[in-house]
Amino acid sequence: MKSDVKINRVETDLLILGGGSAGLWAAHRFSELMPGRKVTIVDKGPQDWGGLMTMAGGDFEAVLPPDTVDEWLEDLVYYFDGLCDQPLMEALLARSGDRMRDYERFGCEFFHTPDGRLKSVPQRGLPHVKLYPAQQKGRGGELMAKSLVARLKDAGVTRMGRIMLTDYLVRDGRVVGAVGFHCRTGEAYIFKGGAIIAATGMGGWKTSYGKNTPTGEGMQMAFEAGAELQDLEFCRVWNMPRLFAWEGQTHLFPLGARFVNRLGENFMSRYSPILGPNTDPHFTTIGMALEIRAGRGPIIFDVSPLRGDDMILLKPQTGWQKLNYDKLCKLGLDLFKDNTEWVPQMTVSHGGIRAGIDGSTAVAGLFAAGTARSLEPGVYAGGFALMTTAVTGHMVGETAAAWLKDADAAPALDEDEAMARLDRAYAPLGRTGADTLTPKEVLTKLQAAVFPYDVSIVKNGPALERALKEIERIKAEELPRMAAADSHYLLKLHEVNAIAFVSELYVRASLTRKETRAGHFREDYPHMDPAGPAWFFIRHGAEGQPEFVRERVPLEKWKVPLTRCYQDNFNFVAAEETAKA
Ligand SMILES: Cc1cc2nc3c(=O)[nH]c(=O)nc-3n(C[C@H](O)[C@H](O)[C@H](O)COP(=O)(O)OP(=O)(O)OC[C@H]3O[C@@H](n4cnc5c(N)ncnc54)[C@H](O)[C@@H]3O)c2cc1C
């Protein structure tokens, strides 16, 4: 590191990495329980941005009467093909209604029917799970973020933006701090925290739909500090319009929208006569890929079956979607009247840090919340993310407060280690020479390795092996050649390093799970493992390398037996054969 770089030191009781839904909720709950203790949120985005929530529709899932937690739990055990951590999910669902009431108390409004009841939208052919749409279509999430930020201002929480964190500092097995740099000024930061919460979001591949910031450093940093990871084989391949960004399919399918192929066929009804198009996007995406492979693309989004009075839920009133909508109308395209071409797009990894119900990880002092922790096996119901991030954030705020009450004071930071980590973070700034690469050049190659449909959607062994070889080559030959001209590009460079980390684990985990279950489809292993549901978690092997450990889901100890699987509603292989014939 150059000697003229200014080093800032910040000491805090609670350090939160990431100021999205989970981080804001964690700070809110912790400050309620421990007023007067210092809380610092650090985010690589702008200080007031609020993570992906700012882009979100604001749809929220909550178990409200007459529904019961047990009914929702049964739906999720079925939906996740048995890969549901039942005690964790039960705890989350039990608190979901309280968080929704909190939002209402904070001034966020949910949609009501003309007779005054909360409007709900059923999800993906599930009997009980439903979402409650935000009143301000297009701005619901933004208002949620603002309402939380206002509370944190009152509570005196410090929020620092534009600081990218690169490493945790660990002493005697306990996380005691983190280091990073300001991506505008280039100044260095050394944070010391009594307790630390990782709320850094998912890993991802920098695609559209607002998914530019989740790049996986949170996962990489936690793993390097000794935490375990889980669910890395599950990624989200979202469907979106080919020519512009849009969100809203979560509402549209349950209400009657559908994809049709070039021949005008409602093809999902062929793959699942029971669920048809009202299914999880993971399964729709498989259908889209098979249709295109069979030469029946492009895929068109058909909104003609939608009922007029449901349209009010879909038309954005304000926010980025309204801007998009108005611009498109000016160009002569009305999303709600005209059919548009949609494509599958790999967006984020569903995996994350392995944590207990209370958010504790394998490393003392480090807690995880929100999408930074593993929670979902690759299927996605609308409103689930804002609910689980609010609840896990709230819970981890409590965990950190309880932990800090009992914990010894954090040991002093190891100054040499902090400087060595900063040196490593800044090193690419000095790189010059004809053989250097920009982060974007390397990112494009990583994307080219994982985006092909046989690596991300209809996976198979040889294609995954091919992708792994290419990622290993990129890691060995190209990551070390990346250079950054300034601190902004240094941020991009570290993001690409994290994307390489997540990409490799995604492919390795996909090779390890030799079955098809929940959000993981292996064309060469099209059936579920008869030994029953199991997770694959990742811990450090002897050489510090990632090692996959199979852990059977202990269904016999839990409340809900596995009597049916969502996946049984589909038969892609047979349907494809019939269509070919
Ligand atoms: C367009 C869109 C619409 C959506 N609509 C809905 C909806 O209606 N309902 C619903 O339930 N969900 C919705 N979602 C999903 C939901 O918004 C997110 O899953 C949720 O907000 C994630 O919260 P989080 O706190 O876990 O992570 P994030 O929001 O990703 O926050 C993580 C934060 O950590 C920061 N960070 C990461 N790494 C570092 C680092 N190294 N150093 C410093 N900071 C770092 C990031 O900048 C980010 O601000 C939507 C998402 C999008 C993009």
XYZ file of C-alpha atoms and ligand atoms in Angstrom:
634
model
C 0.000 0.000 0.000
C 1.318 3.453 -0.833
C 2.562 5.323 2.238
C 0.428 8.397 1.449
C -2.894 6.522 1.749
C -4.807 7.908 4.705
C -5.918 5.259 7.180
C -9.183 5.823 9.063
C -9.952 3.828 12.201
C -13.473 3.241 13.439
C -14.352 1.483 16.681
C -17.922 0.364 17.288
C -19.929 -2.033 19.461
C -21.786 -3.542 16.530
C -20.400 -3.498 12.989
C -22.890 -4.346 10.249
C -21.627 -5.125 6.754
C -24.336 -4.189 4.274
C -27.131 -1.643 4.643
C -29.901 -3.526 2.820
C -33.109 -4.879 4.311
C -31.313 -7.321 6.636
C -28.659 -4.855 7.799
C -31.167 -2.082 8.490
C -33.460 -4.403 10.451
C -30.533 -5.745 12.465
C -29.459 -2.210 13.396
C -33.028 -1.262 14.269
C -33.574 -4.200 16.610
C -30.140 -3.956 18.227
C -30.610 -0.237 18.980
C -34.030 -0.911 20.519
C -32.466 -3.467 22.862
C -29.186 -1.656 23.537
C -29.788 2.080 23.319
C -26.569 4.033 23.694
C -24.338 1.324 22.187
C -22.562 2.333 19.020
C -23.834 0.737 15.803
C -22.075 1.266 12.457
C -23.411 0.128 9.082
C -20.887 0.052 6.241
C -21.961 -0.366 2.611
C -20.144 -0.181 -0.696
C -23.182 1.560 -2.203
C -24.349 5.083 -1.391
C -25.114 5.678 2.282
C -28.890 5.942 1.842
C -29.384 3.330 -0.787
C -30.815 0.474 1.248
C -29.604 -2.408 -0.916
C -31.818 -4.203 -3.410
C -34.870 -3.276 -1.340
C -34.776 0.190 -2.904
C -35.559 -1.374 -6.293
C -38.107 -3.840 -4.910
C -41.834 -3.837 -5.449
C -42.426 -4.137 -1.708
C -44.467 -7.336 -1.862
C -44.307 -9.010 1.522
C -45.185 -12.495 2.698
C -46.673 -12.843 6.151
C -48.642 -15.523 7.924
C -51.797 -13.652 8.885
C -55.021 -15.140 10.272
C -56.828 -17.305 9.277
C -53.596 -18.892 7.902
C -51.403 -20.728 10.381
C -47.630 -21.163 10.569
C -48.079 -24.947 10.276
C -50.024 -24.613 7.025
C -47.323 -22.415 5.483
C -44.607 -24.741 6.753
C -46.291 -27.704 5.038
C -46.356 -25.723 1.783
C -42.648 -24.916 2.049
C -41.577 -28.484 2.839
C -43.438 -29.493 -0.341
C -42.123 -26.535 -2.370
C -38.480 -27.108 -1.316
C -38.721 -30.875 -2.088
C -37.818 -31.629 1.544
C -34.824 -29.257 1.713
C -36.584 -27.056 4.248
C -34.882 -26.386 7.559
C -38.137 -26.745 9.433
C -37.193 -25.262 12.831
C -35.629 -22.252 11.079
C -38.559 -21.733 8.726
C -41.081 -22.111 11.537
C -39.266 -19.437 13.554
C -39.202 -17.079 10.560
C -42.851 -17.588 9.645
C -43.923 -17.102 13.262
C -42.424 -13.586 13.235
C -43.472 -12.593 9.705
C -46.810 -11.028 10.716
C -45.103 -8.836 13.334
C -42.650 -7.462 10.788
C -45.470 -6.653 8.371
C -47.304 -4.837 11.179
C -44.066 -2.971 11.952
C -43.939 -1.776 8.359
C -47.553 -0.604 8.583
C -46.695 1.201 11.823
C -43.744 2.850 10.031
C -46.156 4.219 7.397
C -45.790 1.639 4.591
C -49.136 0.677 3.107
C -50.225 -2.612 1.621
C -52.932 -2.946 -0.973
C -56.539 -3.248 0.210
C -59.583 -4.525 -1.676
C -62.560 -2.132 -2.016
C -64.217 -3.782 1.038
C -61.172 -2.914 3.186
C -59.434 -6.310 3.396
C -55.734 -6.746 2.619
C -55.315 -7.879 -0.977
C -53.313 -11.085 -1.313
C -51.885 -12.935 -4.307
C -51.498 -16.745 -4.081
C -48.044 -18.031 -4.963
C -46.941 -20.670 -7.487
C -49.745 -23.169 -7.010
C -49.171 -23.386 -3.251
C -52.323 -23.783 -1.149
C -51.426 -21.232 1.559
C -48.342 -19.163 0.731
C -49.339 -15.757 -0.606
C -47.914 -12.277 -0.815
C -49.367 -8.940 0.160
C -48.629 -6.327 -2.550
C -47.398 -2.874 -1.522
C -49.827 -0.067 -2.185
C -47.249 1.999 -4.087
C -46.582 -0.313 -7.014
C -43.047 0.479 -8.141
C -42.013 2.217 -4.910
C -42.996 -0.122 -2.090
C -39.455 -1.278 -1.334
C -38.051 2.220 -1.549
C -40.551 3.395 1.067
C -39.635 0.452 3.293
C -35.957 1.422 3.119
C -36.739 5.076 3.845
C -38.923 4.210 6.831
C -36.169 2.089 8.373
C -33.467 4.692 7.693
C -35.591 7.343 9.438
C -35.742 5.148 12.533
C -32.002 4.553 12.480
C -31.363 8.294 12.277
C -33.450 8.755 15.430
C -31.519 5.929 17.124
C -28.149 7.529 16.276
C -26.916 4.660 14.097
C -23.872 5.608 11.988
C -24.150 4.700 8.311
C -21.121 4.889 6.050
C -21.413 4.529 2.281
C -19.055 3.847 -0.621
C -16.719 1.750 1.489
C -15.911 -1.651 0.113
C -14.909 -4.190 2.736
C -12.477 -6.836 1.591
C -11.404 -8.884 4.645
C -12.385 -9.774 8.158
C -9.812 -9.533 10.916
C -9.789 -12.627 13.108
C -8.007 -12.960 16.445
C -8.025 -16.104 18.627
C -10.855 -17.587 16.555
C -13.058 -14.520 16.985
C -13.927 -11.962 14.302
C -12.849 -8.602 15.690
C -12.999 -6.275 12.718
C -12.801 -5.717 8.990
C -10.765 -3.684 6.541
C -11.637 -1.934 3.317
C -11.281 1.200 1.246
C -13.360 4.151 0.130
C -14.175 3.671 -3.523
C -14.197 7.425 -4.266
C -11.403 8.866 -2.085
C -9.244 5.742 -1.997
C -8.709 6.126 1.776
C -8.221 2.971 3.828
C -10.518 1.889 6.682
C -9.866 -0.353 9.651
C -12.977 -1.216 11.657
C -13.019 -2.804 15.089
C -16.297 -4.287 16.273
C -17.480 -6.098 19.407
C -19.918 -8.133 17.314
C -20.134 -8.285 13.537
C -23.121 -8.978 11.293
C -22.669 -10.081 7.688
C -25.677 -8.692 5.803
C -23.873 -8.455 2.473
C -26.532 -10.053 0.260
C -26.150 -12.753 -2.352
C -23.431 -13.625 -4.797
C -24.238 -12.858 -8.396
C -23.123 -12.230 -11.925
C -23.879 -8.528 -12.537
C -26.843 -8.932 -14.813
C -29.878 -6.684 -15.240
C -32.950 -6.473 -12.973
C -31.019 -4.322 -10.505
C -28.647 -7.137 -9.577
C -25.400 -5.225 -10.017
C -24.174 -5.054 -6.411
C -24.572 -8.610 -5.076
C -21.248 -10.052 -6.119
C -20.365 -12.387 -3.285
C -17.544 -10.716 -1.356
C -19.539 -11.292 1.827
C -19.463 -15.036 1.174
C -15.799 -15.060 0.210
C -14.730 -12.996 3.237
C -16.754 -15.141 5.631
C -15.352 -18.367 4.165
C -11.785 -17.062 4.441
C -12.494 -16.173 8.080
C -13.579 -19.769 8.793
C -17.347 -19.747 8.221
C -19.131 -22.507 6.297
C -21.266 -22.005 3.200
C -24.319 -23.853 1.914
C -26.712 -24.132 -1.047
C -24.156 -22.923 -3.600
C -25.561 -25.232 -6.295
C -28.742 -23.163 -6.410
C -28.813 -20.044 -8.532
C -31.694 -17.935 -9.709
C -32.366 -17.875 -13.415
C -35.011 -15.212 -13.653
C -37.145 -14.557 -16.718
C -37.175 -11.051 -18.062
C -38.047 -9.027 -21.131
C -35.254 -9.204 -23.700
C -35.167 -5.468 -24.325
C -35.843 -3.735 -20.991
C -35.880 -4.332 -17.223
C -39.175 -5.140 -15.589
C -40.438 -6.702 -12.396
C -43.872 -8.054 -11.677
C -44.145 -11.621 -12.921
C -44.712 -12.701 -9.339
C -48.131 -11.045 -9.600
C -48.766 -11.767 -13.231
C -48.566 -15.567 -13.339
C -50.920 -16.315 -10.456
C -53.387 -13.917 -12.072
C -53.325 -15.614 -15.482
C -50.315 -14.413 -17.519
C -48.362 -17.120 -19.355
C -45.465 -17.714 -21.676
C -46.150 -19.064 -25.135
C -43.705 -20.409 -27.710
C -43.306 -19.440 -31.366
C -46.258 -21.682 -32.226
C -48.457 -19.880 -29.704
C -48.482 -22.948 -27.407
C -48.866 -22.498 -23.671
C -45.915 -24.846 -23.285
C -45.743 -25.030 -19.470
C -49.027 -26.917 -19.518
C -47.215 -29.646 -21.440
C -44.454 -29.932 -18.813
C -46.926 -29.657 -15.943
C -50.616 -30.196 -16.733
C -51.349 -29.522 -13.023
C -49.540 -26.213 -12.484
C -49.242 -24.885 -16.025
C -47.667 -21.427 -16.138
C -48.410 -20.600 -12.486
C -45.236 -22.178 -11.230
C -41.903 -21.285 -9.744
C -39.662 -19.380 -12.200
C -36.996 -22.106 -11.936
C -39.365 -24.575 -13.609
C -40.623 -22.027 -16.159
C -37.021 -21.357 -17.097
C -36.330 -25.045 -17.726
C -39.399 -25.107 -19.975
C -38.178 -22.016 -21.854
C -34.718 -23.528 -22.390
C -36.154 -26.802 -23.704
C -38.537 -24.985 -26.049
C -35.720 -22.876 -27.466
C -33.457 -25.930 -27.782
C -36.224 -27.682 -29.740
C -36.436 -24.710 -32.143
C -39.767 -23.447 -30.797
C -38.423 -20.085 -29.560
C -38.673 -17.171 -29.138
C -40.693 -17.140 -25.938
C -43.437 -14.557 -25.773
C -45.049 -13.178 -22.618
C -48.783 -13.265 -23.116
C -50.843 -11.022 -20.834
C -54.150 -11.356 -22.702
C -55.742 -13.720 -20.114
C -55.368 -11.118 -17.309
C -58.577 -9.700 -15.886
C -59.055 -5.937 -16.121
C -59.557 -5.333 -12.391
C -56.243 -7.065 -11.581
C -54.357 -4.611 -13.804
C -54.375 -1.999 -11.053
C -51.896 -4.163 -9.128
C -49.479 -4.218 -12.004
C -49.293 -0.732 -13.412
C -46.523 1.141 -11.651
C -47.646 4.369 -10.046
C -44.202 5.837 -9.370
C -40.506 4.926 -9.242
C -38.124 3.372 -11.773
C -40.743 1.102 -13.260
C -43.068 4.002 -14.010
C -40.184 5.747 -15.791
C -39.552 2.614 -17.856
C -43.241 2.102 -18.515
C -43.785 5.684 -19.718
C -40.704 5.567 -21.942
C -41.825 2.298 -23.509
C -45.354 3.639 -24.119
C -43.829 6.623 -25.911
C -41.989 4.161 -28.131
C -45.298 2.471 -28.883
C -44.991 -0.550 -26.573
C -47.530 -1.149 -23.804
C -46.388 -4.068 -21.652
C -49.963 -4.695 -20.550
C -51.426 -4.883 -24.020
C -48.620 -5.962 -26.324
C -46.871 -9.306 -26.237
C -43.101 -9.058 -25.650
C -40.181 -11.442 -25.963
C -38.784 -12.729 -22.656
C -35.547 -14.598 -21.985
C -34.069 -16.512 -19.063
C -31.184 -14.736 -17.341
C -28.911 -16.114 -14.638
C -28.899 -13.490 -11.904
C -27.866 -14.458 -8.369
C -26.683 -17.384 -6.323
C -29.092 -18.639 -3.689
C -26.274 -19.931 -1.522
C -24.736 -18.189 1.425
C -23.193 -18.410 4.853
C -24.404 -21.377 6.888
C -25.986 -20.063 10.066
C -28.161 -21.251 12.932
C -31.697 -19.991 13.546
C -30.324 -17.044 15.526
C -27.814 -16.176 12.780
C -24.711 -17.498 14.529
C -22.003 -18.902 12.255
C -19.040 -21.246 12.759
C -16.920 -18.206 13.717
C -17.277 -16.560 17.133
C -18.563 -12.986 16.931
C -19.753 -13.321 13.312
C -23.473 -13.463 12.630
C -25.288 -13.627 9.294
C -28.632 -12.255 8.152
C -30.706 -11.812 5.029
C -29.710 -13.224 1.686
C -26.076 -13.369 2.851
C -27.051 -16.530 4.730
C -28.206 -19.725 3.056
C -31.958 -20.127 3.252
C -33.599 -21.141 -0.016
C -32.894 -24.147 -2.248
C -33.307 -22.264 -5.488
C -37.037 -21.792 -5.699
C -38.573 -18.415 -5.106
C -42.002 -17.233 -4.054
C -42.796 -13.535 -4.320
C -42.487 -11.523 -1.114
C -40.367 -14.235 0.506
C -37.111 -12.225 0.329
C -38.385 -9.067 1.992
C -40.002 -11.191 4.686
C -36.979 -13.403 5.386
C -34.515 -10.499 5.274
C -36.659 -8.453 7.692
C -37.127 -11.361 10.078
C -33.545 -12.674 9.994
C -32.276 -9.099 10.371
C -34.531 -8.500 13.364
C -33.510 -11.827 14.928
C -29.791 -11.301 14.434
C -30.062 -7.863 16.050
C -31.322 -9.704 19.133
C -28.604 -12.353 18.884
C -25.828 -9.775 18.665
C -27.263 -7.849 21.627
C -27.415 -10.995 23.788
C -23.931 -12.062 22.695
C -22.372 -8.692 23.461
C -23.887 -8.706 26.956
C -21.965 -11.873 27.831
C -18.898 -11.674 25.603
C -15.503 -10.580 26.833
C -14.221 -7.342 25.358
C -12.871 -7.999 21.855
C -9.094 -8.482 21.826
C -7.004 -5.728 20.250
C -6.611 -5.869 16.493
C -3.442 -7.344 15.115
C -2.039 -4.238 13.430
C 0.354 -6.212 11.189
C -2.447 -8.397 9.954
C -4.645 -5.377 9.195
C -1.829 -3.757 7.202
C -1.034 -6.983 5.341
C -4.693 -7.344 4.333
C -4.866 -3.739 3.187
C -1.658 -4.228 1.191
C -3.251 -7.188 -0.551
C -6.442 -5.213 -1.253
C -4.568 -2.263 -2.757
C -1.951 -4.286 -4.709
C -3.746 -4.264 -8.099
C -3.674 -0.422 -8.070
C 0.038 -0.521 -8.808
C -0.134 -3.037 -11.626
C 0.911 -1.852 -15.059
C 2.086 -3.487 -18.261
C 0.834 -4.680 -21.575
C -0.555 -7.946 -20.189
C -2.889 -6.392 -17.594
C -6.640 -6.917 -17.884
C -9.591 -4.791 -16.860
C -12.124 -6.295 -14.424
C -14.788 -6.097 -17.136
C -12.732 -8.234 -19.533
C -12.441 -10.963 -16.908
C -16.072 -10.647 -15.825
C -17.216 -11.249 -19.405
C -15.245 -14.496 -19.522
C -16.665 -15.675 -16.189
C -20.159 -14.925 -17.430
C -19.442 -16.817 -20.654
C -18.382 -19.823 -18.556
C -21.486 -20.033 -16.347
C -24.304 -18.570 -18.476
C -24.711 -21.371 -21.076
C -28.032 -23.107 -20.482
C -26.371 -26.509 -19.868
C -24.410 -24.995 -16.921
C -27.133 -22.818 -15.424
C -30.543 -24.277 -16.329
C -30.533 -27.829 -17.693
C -27.213 -28.784 -16.111
C -25.162 -31.804 -17.124
C -21.824 -33.241 -15.978
C -19.680 -32.645 -19.094
C -20.893 -29.035 -19.424
C -20.220 -28.365 -15.722
C -16.724 -29.896 -16.072
C -16.095 -27.656 -19.077
C -17.169 -24.592 -17.066
C -15.008 -25.600 -14.096
C -11.934 -25.955 -16.297
C -12.468 -22.499 -17.731
C -13.051 -20.919 -14.299
C -9.883 -22.560 -12.975
C -7.980 -21.191 -15.960
C -9.387 -17.703 -15.381
C -8.437 -17.927 -11.693
C -4.878 -18.999 -12.452
C -4.142 -16.850 -15.511
C -6.435 -13.849 -15.504
C -7.385 -12.810 -11.963
C -3.735 -12.078 -11.085
C -3.437 -9.879 -14.186
C -6.359 -7.614 -13.357
C -5.364 -4.021 -12.732
C -7.249 -0.979 -11.480
C -6.496 2.620 -12.400
C -8.283 4.094 -9.377
C -10.277 3.107 -6.314
C -13.541 2.874 -8.273
C -12.033 0.216 -10.544
C -10.398 -1.376 -7.515
C -13.929 -1.995 -6.220
C -14.906 -3.540 -9.556
C -11.798 -5.702 -9.440
C -12.609 -7.095 -5.996
C -16.162 -7.733 -7.124
C -14.865 -9.808 -10.042
C -12.621 -11.787 -7.674
C -15.709 -12.591 -5.597
C -17.715 -13.517 -8.706
C -14.948 -15.984 -9.634
C -15.125 -17.451 -6.108
C -18.915 -17.857 -6.262
C -18.791 -19.192 -9.850
C -16.325 -21.912 -8.930
C -18.322 -23.009 -5.894
C -21.547 -22.888 -7.892
C -20.135 -25.264 -10.494
C -18.450 -27.550 -7.948
C -21.621 -27.744 -5.851
C -23.699 -28.450 -8.973
C -21.371 -31.341 -9.829
C -21.589 -32.646 -6.266
C -25.386 -32.842 -6.161
C -26.012 -35.812 -8.449
C -29.786 -35.598 -8.500
C -32.584 -33.255 -9.490
C -34.260 -31.548 -6.530
C -35.863 -28.160 -5.852
C -33.974 -25.479 -7.830
C -31.311 -27.841 -9.198
C -31.961 -29.672 -12.467
C -29.415 -32.228 -13.720
C -30.376 -33.620 -17.088
C -28.002 -36.552 -16.514
C -29.546 -37.239 -13.075
C -33.216 -36.333 -13.687
C -34.566 -37.975 -10.496
C -34.369 -37.272 -6.787
C -31.781 -39.214 -4.802
C -33.726 -42.151 -3.268
C -31.615 -41.762 -0.093
C -33.734 -38.680 0.614
C -33.097 -34.961 0.924
C -29.631 -33.787 1.964
C -27.745 -30.514 2.029
C -24.207 -30.053 0.840
C -22.346 -27.595 2.956
C -18.848 -26.344 2.317
C -16.119 -26.205 4.919
C -12.358 -25.763 4.788
C -10.524 -28.920 3.801
C -7.073 -29.831 5.038
C -5.307 -27.518 2.549
C -7.815 -24.718 3.113
C -9.615 -25.838 -0.059
C -13.425 -26.005 -0.118
C -14.658 -29.447 0.957
C -18.273 -30.535 0.396
C -20.002 -32.350 3.223
C -23.300 -34.178 2.719
C -25.743 -33.705 5.565
C -28.981 -35.663 5.541
C -32.115 -33.632 6.341
C -33.274 -35.112 9.689
C -36.919 -35.384 8.641
C -37.685 -38.018 11.300
C -37.082 -35.422 14.041
C -39.253 -32.772 12.477
C -42.869 -31.826 12.406
C -43.808 -32.204 8.741
C -43.160 -35.511 6.969
C -42.224 -35.392 3.292
C -45.292 -36.844 1.606
C -45.242 -34.934 -1.682
C -42.682 -32.992 -3.718
C -43.336 -29.953 -5.895
C -40.993 -31.397 -8.491
C -43.350 -34.345 -9.018
C -45.664 -31.931 -10.837
C -43.202 -31.780 -13.755
C -41.883 -34.205 -16.254
C -39.554 -32.343 -18.548
C -37.846 -35.393 -19.998
C -41.014 -37.263 -21.016
C -42.767 -34.099 -22.216
C -39.779 -33.169 -24.378
C -39.744 -36.672 -25.905
C -43.491 -36.495 -26.646
C -43.128 -33.042 -28.205
C -40.245 -34.295 -30.396
C -42.344 -37.243 -31.595
C -36.061 -5.162 -8.902
C -36.262 -5.998 -7.669
C -37.537 -6.181 -7.163
C -37.734 -6.962 -6.021
N -39.007 -7.052 -5.494
C -39.200 -7.778 -4.363
C -40.477 -7.840 -3.745
O -41.445 -7.178 -4.173
N -40.615 -8.635 -2.636
C -39.576 -9.337 -2.113
O -39.763 -10.040 -1.133
N -38.331 -9.239 -2.635
C -38.125 -8.475 -3.728
N -36.859 -8.355 -4.251
C -35.747 -9.026 -3.555
C -35.346 -8.256 -2.292
O -35.404 -6.870 -2.510
C -33.908 -8.622 -1.877
O -33.752 -10.022 -1.896
C -33.599 -8.134 -0.463
O -33.817 -6.734 -0.394
C -32.149 -8.494 -0.095
O -31.827 -7.886 1.135
P -30.423 -8.159 1.850
O -30.316 -7.185 2.950
O -30.284 -9.597 2.177
O -29.320 -7.884 0.717
P -28.992 -6.626 -0.212
O -30.172 -5.781 -0.452
O -28.284 -7.178 -1.398
O -27.992 -5.787 0.691
C -26.654 -6.140 0.831
C -25.854 -4.868 0.928
O -24.511 -5.229 1.207
C -23.659 -4.368 0.486
N -22.382 -5.057 0.299
C -22.178 -6.267 -0.303
N -20.871 -6.568 -0.292
C -20.227 -5.553 0.327
C -18.867 -5.286 0.617
N -17.896 -6.116 0.263
N -18.558 -4.139 1.266
C -19.540 -3.267 1.606
N -20.837 -3.464 1.343
C -21.183 -4.584 0.713
C -24.395 -4.102 -0.826
O -23.986 -2.890 -1.416
C -25.849 -4.069 -0.364
O -26.327 -2.780 -0.104
C -36.641 -7.577 -5.382
C -35.345 -7.369 -5.871
C -35.144 -6.590 -6.991
C -33.755 -6.342 -7.480
